[in-house]
C-alpha cells in the first residue's frame, strides 16, 4: 500500500460516516416544533430593574396563546419554561443546555424558587418543546436585569 493510499483510507471512512449520519441529522433538524404566531412568554415577577434582597426569590413565568406541558408530552401548541441566567439564547434548532445558566422546568412549572449570588444578573425565558428544543420561531421573553443584594 502506498503512503497516499494509507492517508486516503481514514478520509474515505470519514466520508462514509458523514453520508450515513446526514439523513438522521436532517430528519432531527426537520422535527422542530412550530409555534403559534401570537405566542408570548413573559416574566410576571421579577420586573426589569428589580432589586432583590437576599439571594433567594420566586420567578413567576407567564405564557399567552399556548399551553404548558411537561417534557416528553408531545401536544401541539404546548411547551415548558426554561430560564436563561447570565447567558445568551442557545442556537435555534438545538436542545437547550442544562447547566447553571440554563434552568429547566420540565415538570411544567410556572413559578420557581431561584437563588443567585449578589450582583447584577440578566434573566430571559425561553419556551422549549417536549425535547427541550426551542420552537420555530423561538418563543422567548425580552432579557431583563435584576440586582441581588
PDB file of C-alpha atoms in Angstrom:
ATOM      1  CA  UNK A   1       0.000   0.000   0.000  1.00  0.00           C
ATOM      2  CA  UNK A   2       1.392   3.410  -0.934  1.00  0.00           C
ATOM      3  CA  UNK A   3       1.588   6.297   1.507  1.00  0.00           C
ATOM      4  CA  UNK A   4      -1.154   8.108  -0.445  1.00  0.00           C
ATOM      5  CA  UNK A   5      -3.441   5.091  -0.044  1.00  0.00           C
ATOM      6  CA  UNK A   6      -2.689   4.922   3.703  1.00  0.00           C
ATOM      7  CA  UNK A   7      -3.600   8.603   4.065  1.00  0.00           C
ATOM      8  CA  UNK A   8      -6.750   8.267   1.966  1.00  0.00           C
ATOM      9  CA  UNK A   9      -8.223   5.321   3.906  1.00  0.00           C
ATOM     10  CA  UNK A  10      -9.253   7.356   7.018  1.00  0.00           C
ATOM     11  CA  UNK A  11     -10.667  10.095   4.786  1.00  0.00           C
ATOM     12  CA  UNK A  12     -12.831   7.608   2.893  1.00  0.00           C
ATOM     13  CA  UNK A  13     -14.083   6.133   6.190  1.00  0.00           C
ATOM     14  CA  UNK A  14     -14.984   9.620   7.438  1.00  0.00           C
ATOM     15  CA  UNK A  15     -16.866  10.410   4.222  1.00  0.00           C
ATOM     16  CA  UNK A  16     -18.916   7.197   4.570  1.00  0.00           C
ATOM     17  CA  UNK A  17     -19.735   8.054   8.201  1.00  0.00           C
ATOM     18  CA  UNK A  18     -20.927  11.521   7.180  1.00  0.00           C
ATOM     19  CA  UNK A  19     -23.091  10.055   4.412  1.00  0.00           C
ATOM     20  CA  UNK A  20     -24.641   7.556   6.830  1.00  0.00           C
ATOM     21  CA  UNK A  21     -25.392  10.146   9.537  1.00  0.00           C
ATOM     22  CA  UNK A  22     -26.550  13.011   7.293  1.00  0.00           C
ATOM     23  CA  UNK A  23     -30.107  11.664   6.771  1.00  0.00           C
ATOM     24  CA  UNK A  24     -30.544  11.183  10.544  1.00  0.00           C
ATOM     25  CA  UNK A  25     -29.294  14.707  11.246  1.00  0.00           C
ATOM     26  CA  UNK A  26     -31.585  16.145   8.583  1.00  0.00           C
ATOM     27  CA  UNK A  27     -34.578  14.254   9.983  1.00  0.00           C
ATOM     28  CA  UNK A  28     -33.824  15.523  13.519  1.00  0.00           C
ATOM     29  CA  UNK A  29     -33.473  19.108  12.305  1.00  0.00           C
ATOM     30  CA  UNK A  30     -36.756  18.835  10.378  1.00  0.00           C
ATOM     31  CA  UNK A  31     -38.671  17.926  13.559  1.00  0.00           C
ATOM     32  CA  UNK A  32     -38.549  21.390  15.136  1.00  0.00           C
ATOM     33  CA  UNK A  33     -41.930  22.122  16.727  1.00  0.00           C
ATOM     34  CA  UNK A  34     -43.804  25.034  15.129  1.00  0.00           C
ATOM     35  CA  UNK A  35     -45.070  27.841  17.349  1.00  0.00           C
ATOM     36  CA  UNK A  36     -48.230  29.913  17.001  1.00  0.00           C
ATOM     37  CA  UNK A  37     -47.516  33.366  15.560  1.00  0.00           C
ATOM     38  CA  UNK A  38     -49.099  35.123  18.524  1.00  0.00           C
ATOM     39  CA  UNK A  39     -47.450  33.098  21.330  1.00  0.00           C
ATOM     40  CA  UNK A  40     -45.672  35.089  24.017  1.00  0.00           C
ATOM     41  CA  UNK A  41     -43.670  34.163  27.129  1.00  0.00           C
ATOM     42  CA  UNK A  42     -43.030  36.821  29.775  1.00  0.00           C
ATOM     43  CA  UNK A  43     -41.990  37.496  33.366  1.00  0.00           C
ATOM     44  CA  UNK A  44     -44.767  38.114  35.859  1.00  0.00           C
ATOM     45  CA  UNK A  45     -42.083  38.678  38.505  1.00  0.00           C
ATOM     46  CA  UNK A  46     -39.392  39.915  38.864  1.00  0.00           C
ATOM     47  CA  UNK A  47     -39.685  43.049  36.789  1.00  0.00           C
ATOM     48  CA  UNK A  48     -36.831  44.544  34.808  1.00  0.00           C
ATOM     49  CA  UNK A  49     -34.552  46.527  37.128  1.00  0.00           C
ATOM     50  CA  UNK A  50     -35.823  44.823  40.297  1.00  0.00           C
ATOM     51  CA  UNK A  51     -33.527  44.925  43.347  1.00  0.00           C
ATOM     52  CA  UNK A  52     -33.771  41.687  45.324  1.00  0.00           C
ATOM     53  CA  UNK A  53     -32.597  41.462  48.936  1.00  0.00           C
ATOM     54  CA  UNK A  54     -31.047  38.100  49.718  1.00  0.00           C
ATOM     55  CA  UNK A  55     -30.230  35.582  47.044  1.00  0.00           C
ATOM     56  CA  UNK A  56     -33.456  33.548  47.027  1.00  0.00           C
ATOM     57  CA  UNK A  57     -36.531  34.730  45.163  1.00  0.00           C
ATOM     58  CA  UNK A  58     -39.513  33.450  43.214  1.00  0.00           C
ATOM     59  CA  UNK A  59     -39.583  33.699  39.437  1.00  0.00           C
ATOM     60  CA  UNK A  60     -43.134  33.721  38.081  1.00  0.00           C
ATOM     61  CA  UNK A  61     -43.469  32.899  34.378  1.00  0.00           C
ATOM     62  CA  UNK A  62     -46.351  33.775  32.088  1.00  0.00           C
ATOM     63  CA  UNK A  63     -47.406  32.354  28.722  1.00  0.00           C
ATOM     64  CA  UNK A  64     -50.033  33.604  26.243  1.00  0.00           C
ATOM     65  CA  UNK A  65     -51.703  31.749  23.379  1.00  0.00           C
ATOM     66  CA  UNK A  66     -50.058  28.419  24.213  1.00  0.00           C
ATOM     67  CA  UNK A  67     -50.305  25.832  26.958  1.00  0.00           C
ATOM     68  CA  UNK A  68     -47.745  24.452  29.382  1.00  0.00           C
ATOM     69  CA  UNK A  69     -46.969  20.727  29.232  1.00  0.00           C
ATOM     70  CA  UNK A  70     -44.200  18.706  30.902  1.00  0.00           C
ATOM     71  CA  UNK A  71     -41.168  17.460  28.994  1.00  0.00           C
ATOM     72  CA  UNK A  72     -41.926  14.391  26.925  1.00  0.00           C
ATOM     73  CA  UNK A  73     -45.542  15.413  26.250  1.00  0.00           C
ATOM     74  CA  UNK A  74     -45.968  15.925  22.512  1.00  0.00           C
ATOM     75  CA  UNK A  75     -49.107  18.038  22.260  1.00  0.00           C
ATOM     76  CA  UNK A  76     -49.499  20.810  19.628  1.00  0.00           C
ATOM     77  CA  UNK A  77     -49.434  24.348  20.998  1.00  0.00           C
ATOM     78  CA  UNK A  78     -47.599  23.454  24.225  1.00  0.00           C
ATOM     79  CA  UNK A  79     -44.134  23.701  25.721  1.00  0.00           C
ATOM     80  CA  UNK A  80     -42.350  24.216  29.025  1.00  0.00           C
ATOM     81  CA  UNK A  81     -40.290  27.024  30.530  1.00  0.00           C
ATOM     82  CA  UNK A  82     -36.518  27.450  30.626  1.00  0.00           C
ATOM     83  CA  UNK A  83     -34.769  30.302  32.453  1.00  0.00           C
ATOM     84  CA  UNK A  84     -31.578  31.630  30.874  1.00  0.00           C
ATOM     85  CA  UNK A  85     -29.363  33.258  33.536  1.00  0.00           C
ATOM     86  CA  UNK A  86     -26.444  35.496  32.563  1.00  0.00           C
ATOM     87  CA  UNK A  87     -26.218  33.932  29.106  1.00  0.00           C
ATOM     88  CA  UNK A  88     -27.413  34.295  25.515  1.00  0.00           C
ATOM     89  CA  UNK A  89     -30.167  32.243  23.909  1.00  0.00           C
ATOM     90  CA  UNK A  90     -28.901  28.872  22.638  1.00  0.00           C
ATOM     91  CA  UNK A  91     -28.713  28.212  18.878  1.00  0.00           C
ATOM     92  CA  UNK A  92     -32.049  27.631  17.155  1.00  0.00           C
ATOM     93  CA  UNK A  93     -32.998  24.043  16.416  1.00  0.00           C
ATOM     94  CA  UNK A  94     -30.740  22.551  19.093  1.00  0.00           C
ATOM     95  CA  UNK A  95     -31.676  21.275  22.574  1.00  0.00           C
ATOM     96  CA  UNK A  96     -31.410  23.845  25.352  1.00  0.00           C
ATOM     97  CA  UNK A  97     -28.387  23.041  27.541  1.00  0.00           C
ATOM     98  CA  UNK A  98     -28.974  22.063  31.157  1.00  0.00           C
ATOM     99  CA  UNK A  99     -26.470  23.828  33.401  1.00  0.00           C
ATOM    100  CA  UNK A 100     -26.296  26.661  35.934  1.00  0.00           C
ATOM    101  CA  UNK A 101     -27.102  29.200  33.193  1.00  0.00           C
ATOM    102  CA  UNK A 102     -29.958  27.236  31.586  1.00  0.00           C
ATOM    103  CA  UNK A 103     -32.550  26.142  34.155  1.00  0.00           C
ATOM    104  CA  UNK A 104     -35.181  23.632  33.002  1.00  0.00           C
ATOM    105  CA  UNK A 105     -38.713  23.466  34.349  1.00  0.00           C
ATOM    106  CA  UNK A 106     -39.667  20.221  32.645  1.00  0.00           C
ATOM    107  CA  UNK A 107     -42.422  19.326  35.094  1.00  0.00           C
ATOM    108  CA  UNK A 108     -44.463  22.206  33.688  1.00  0.00           C
ATOM    109  CA  UNK A 109     -43.708  24.683  36.483  1.00  0.00           C
ATOM    110  CA  UNK A 110     -44.878  28.266  36.024  1.00  0.00           C
ATOM    111  CA  UNK A 111     -43.040  29.530  39.089  1.00  0.00           C
ATOM    112  CA  UNK A 112     -39.775  28.525  40.708  1.00  0.00           C
ATOM    113  CA  UNK A 113     -37.574  29.478  43.632  1.00  0.00           C
ATOM    114  CA  UNK A 114     -34.201  30.640  42.300  1.00  0.00           C
ATOM    115  CA  UNK A 115     -31.038  31.538  44.166  1.00  0.00           C
ATOM    116  CA  UNK A 116     -28.416  33.863  42.699  1.00  0.00           C
ATOM    117  CA  UNK A 117     -25.254  35.333  44.204  1.00  0.00           C
ATOM    118  CA  UNK A 118     -25.053  39.069  44.941  1.00  0.00           C
ATOM    119  CA  UNK A 119     -24.599  41.257  41.889  1.00  0.00           C
ATOM    120  CA  UNK A 120     -26.280  42.199  38.636  1.00  0.00           C
ATOM    121  CA  UNK A 121     -27.832  39.357  36.607  1.00  0.00           C
ATOM    122  CA  UNK A 122     -29.696  39.002  33.329  1.00  0.00           C
ATOM    123  CA  UNK A 123     -32.727  36.716  33.044  1.00  0.00           C
ATOM    124  CA  UNK A 124     -34.580  35.557  29.962  1.00  0.00           C
ATOM    125  CA  UNK A 125     -37.337  32.991  29.455  1.00  0.00           C
ATOM    126  CA  UNK A 126     -37.305  30.526  26.565  1.00  0.00           C
ATOM    127  CA  UNK A 127     -40.033  28.010  25.813  1.00  0.00           C
ATOM    128  CA  UNK A 128     -38.937  24.507  24.818  1.00  0.00           C
ATOM    129  CA  UNK A 129     -40.861  21.651  23.254  1.00  0.00           C
ATOM    130  CA  UNK A 130     -41.188  18.098  24.599  1.00  0.00           C
ATOM    131  CA  UNK A 131     -37.493  17.504  23.827  1.00  0.00           C
ATOM    132  CA  UNK A 132     -36.184  20.838  25.240  1.00  0.00           C
ATOM    133  CA  UNK A 133     -35.761  22.275  21.723  1.00  0.00           C
ATOM    134  CA  UNK A 134     -36.930  25.870  21.116  1.00  0.00           C
ATOM    135  CA  UNK A 135     -39.985  26.183  18.877  1.00  0.00           C
ATOM    136  CA  UNK A 136     -39.828  27.656  15.379  1.00  0.00           C
ATOM    137  CA  UNK A 137     -39.882  30.578  15.570  1.00  0.00           C
ATOM    138  CA  UNK A 138     -38.442  30.617  19.119  1.00  0.00           C
ATOM    139  CA  UNK A 139     -40.707  31.911  21.884  1.00  0.00           C
ATOM    140  CA  UNK A 140     -38.614  33.962  24.296  1.00  0.00           C
ATOM    141  CA  UNK A 141     -39.088  36.918  26.593  1.00  0.00           C
ATOM    142  CA  UNK A 142     -37.128  40.105  26.481  1.00  0.00           C
ATOM    143  CA  UNK A 143     -33.988  39.951  28.598  1.00  0.00           C
ATOM    144  CA  UNK A 144     -34.369  41.652  31.984  1.00  0.00           C
ATOM    145  CA  UNK A 145     -31.805  42.690  34.584  1.00  0.00           C
ATOM    146  CA  UNK A 146     -32.070  42.159  38.344  1.00  0.00           C
ATOM    147  CA  UNK A 147     -29.696  43.128  41.107  1.00  0.00           C
ATOM    148  CA  UNK A 148     -29.244  40.799  44.087  1.00  0.00           C
ATOM    149  CA  UNK A 149     -28.013  42.389  47.350  1.00  0.00           C
TER     150      UNK A 149
END
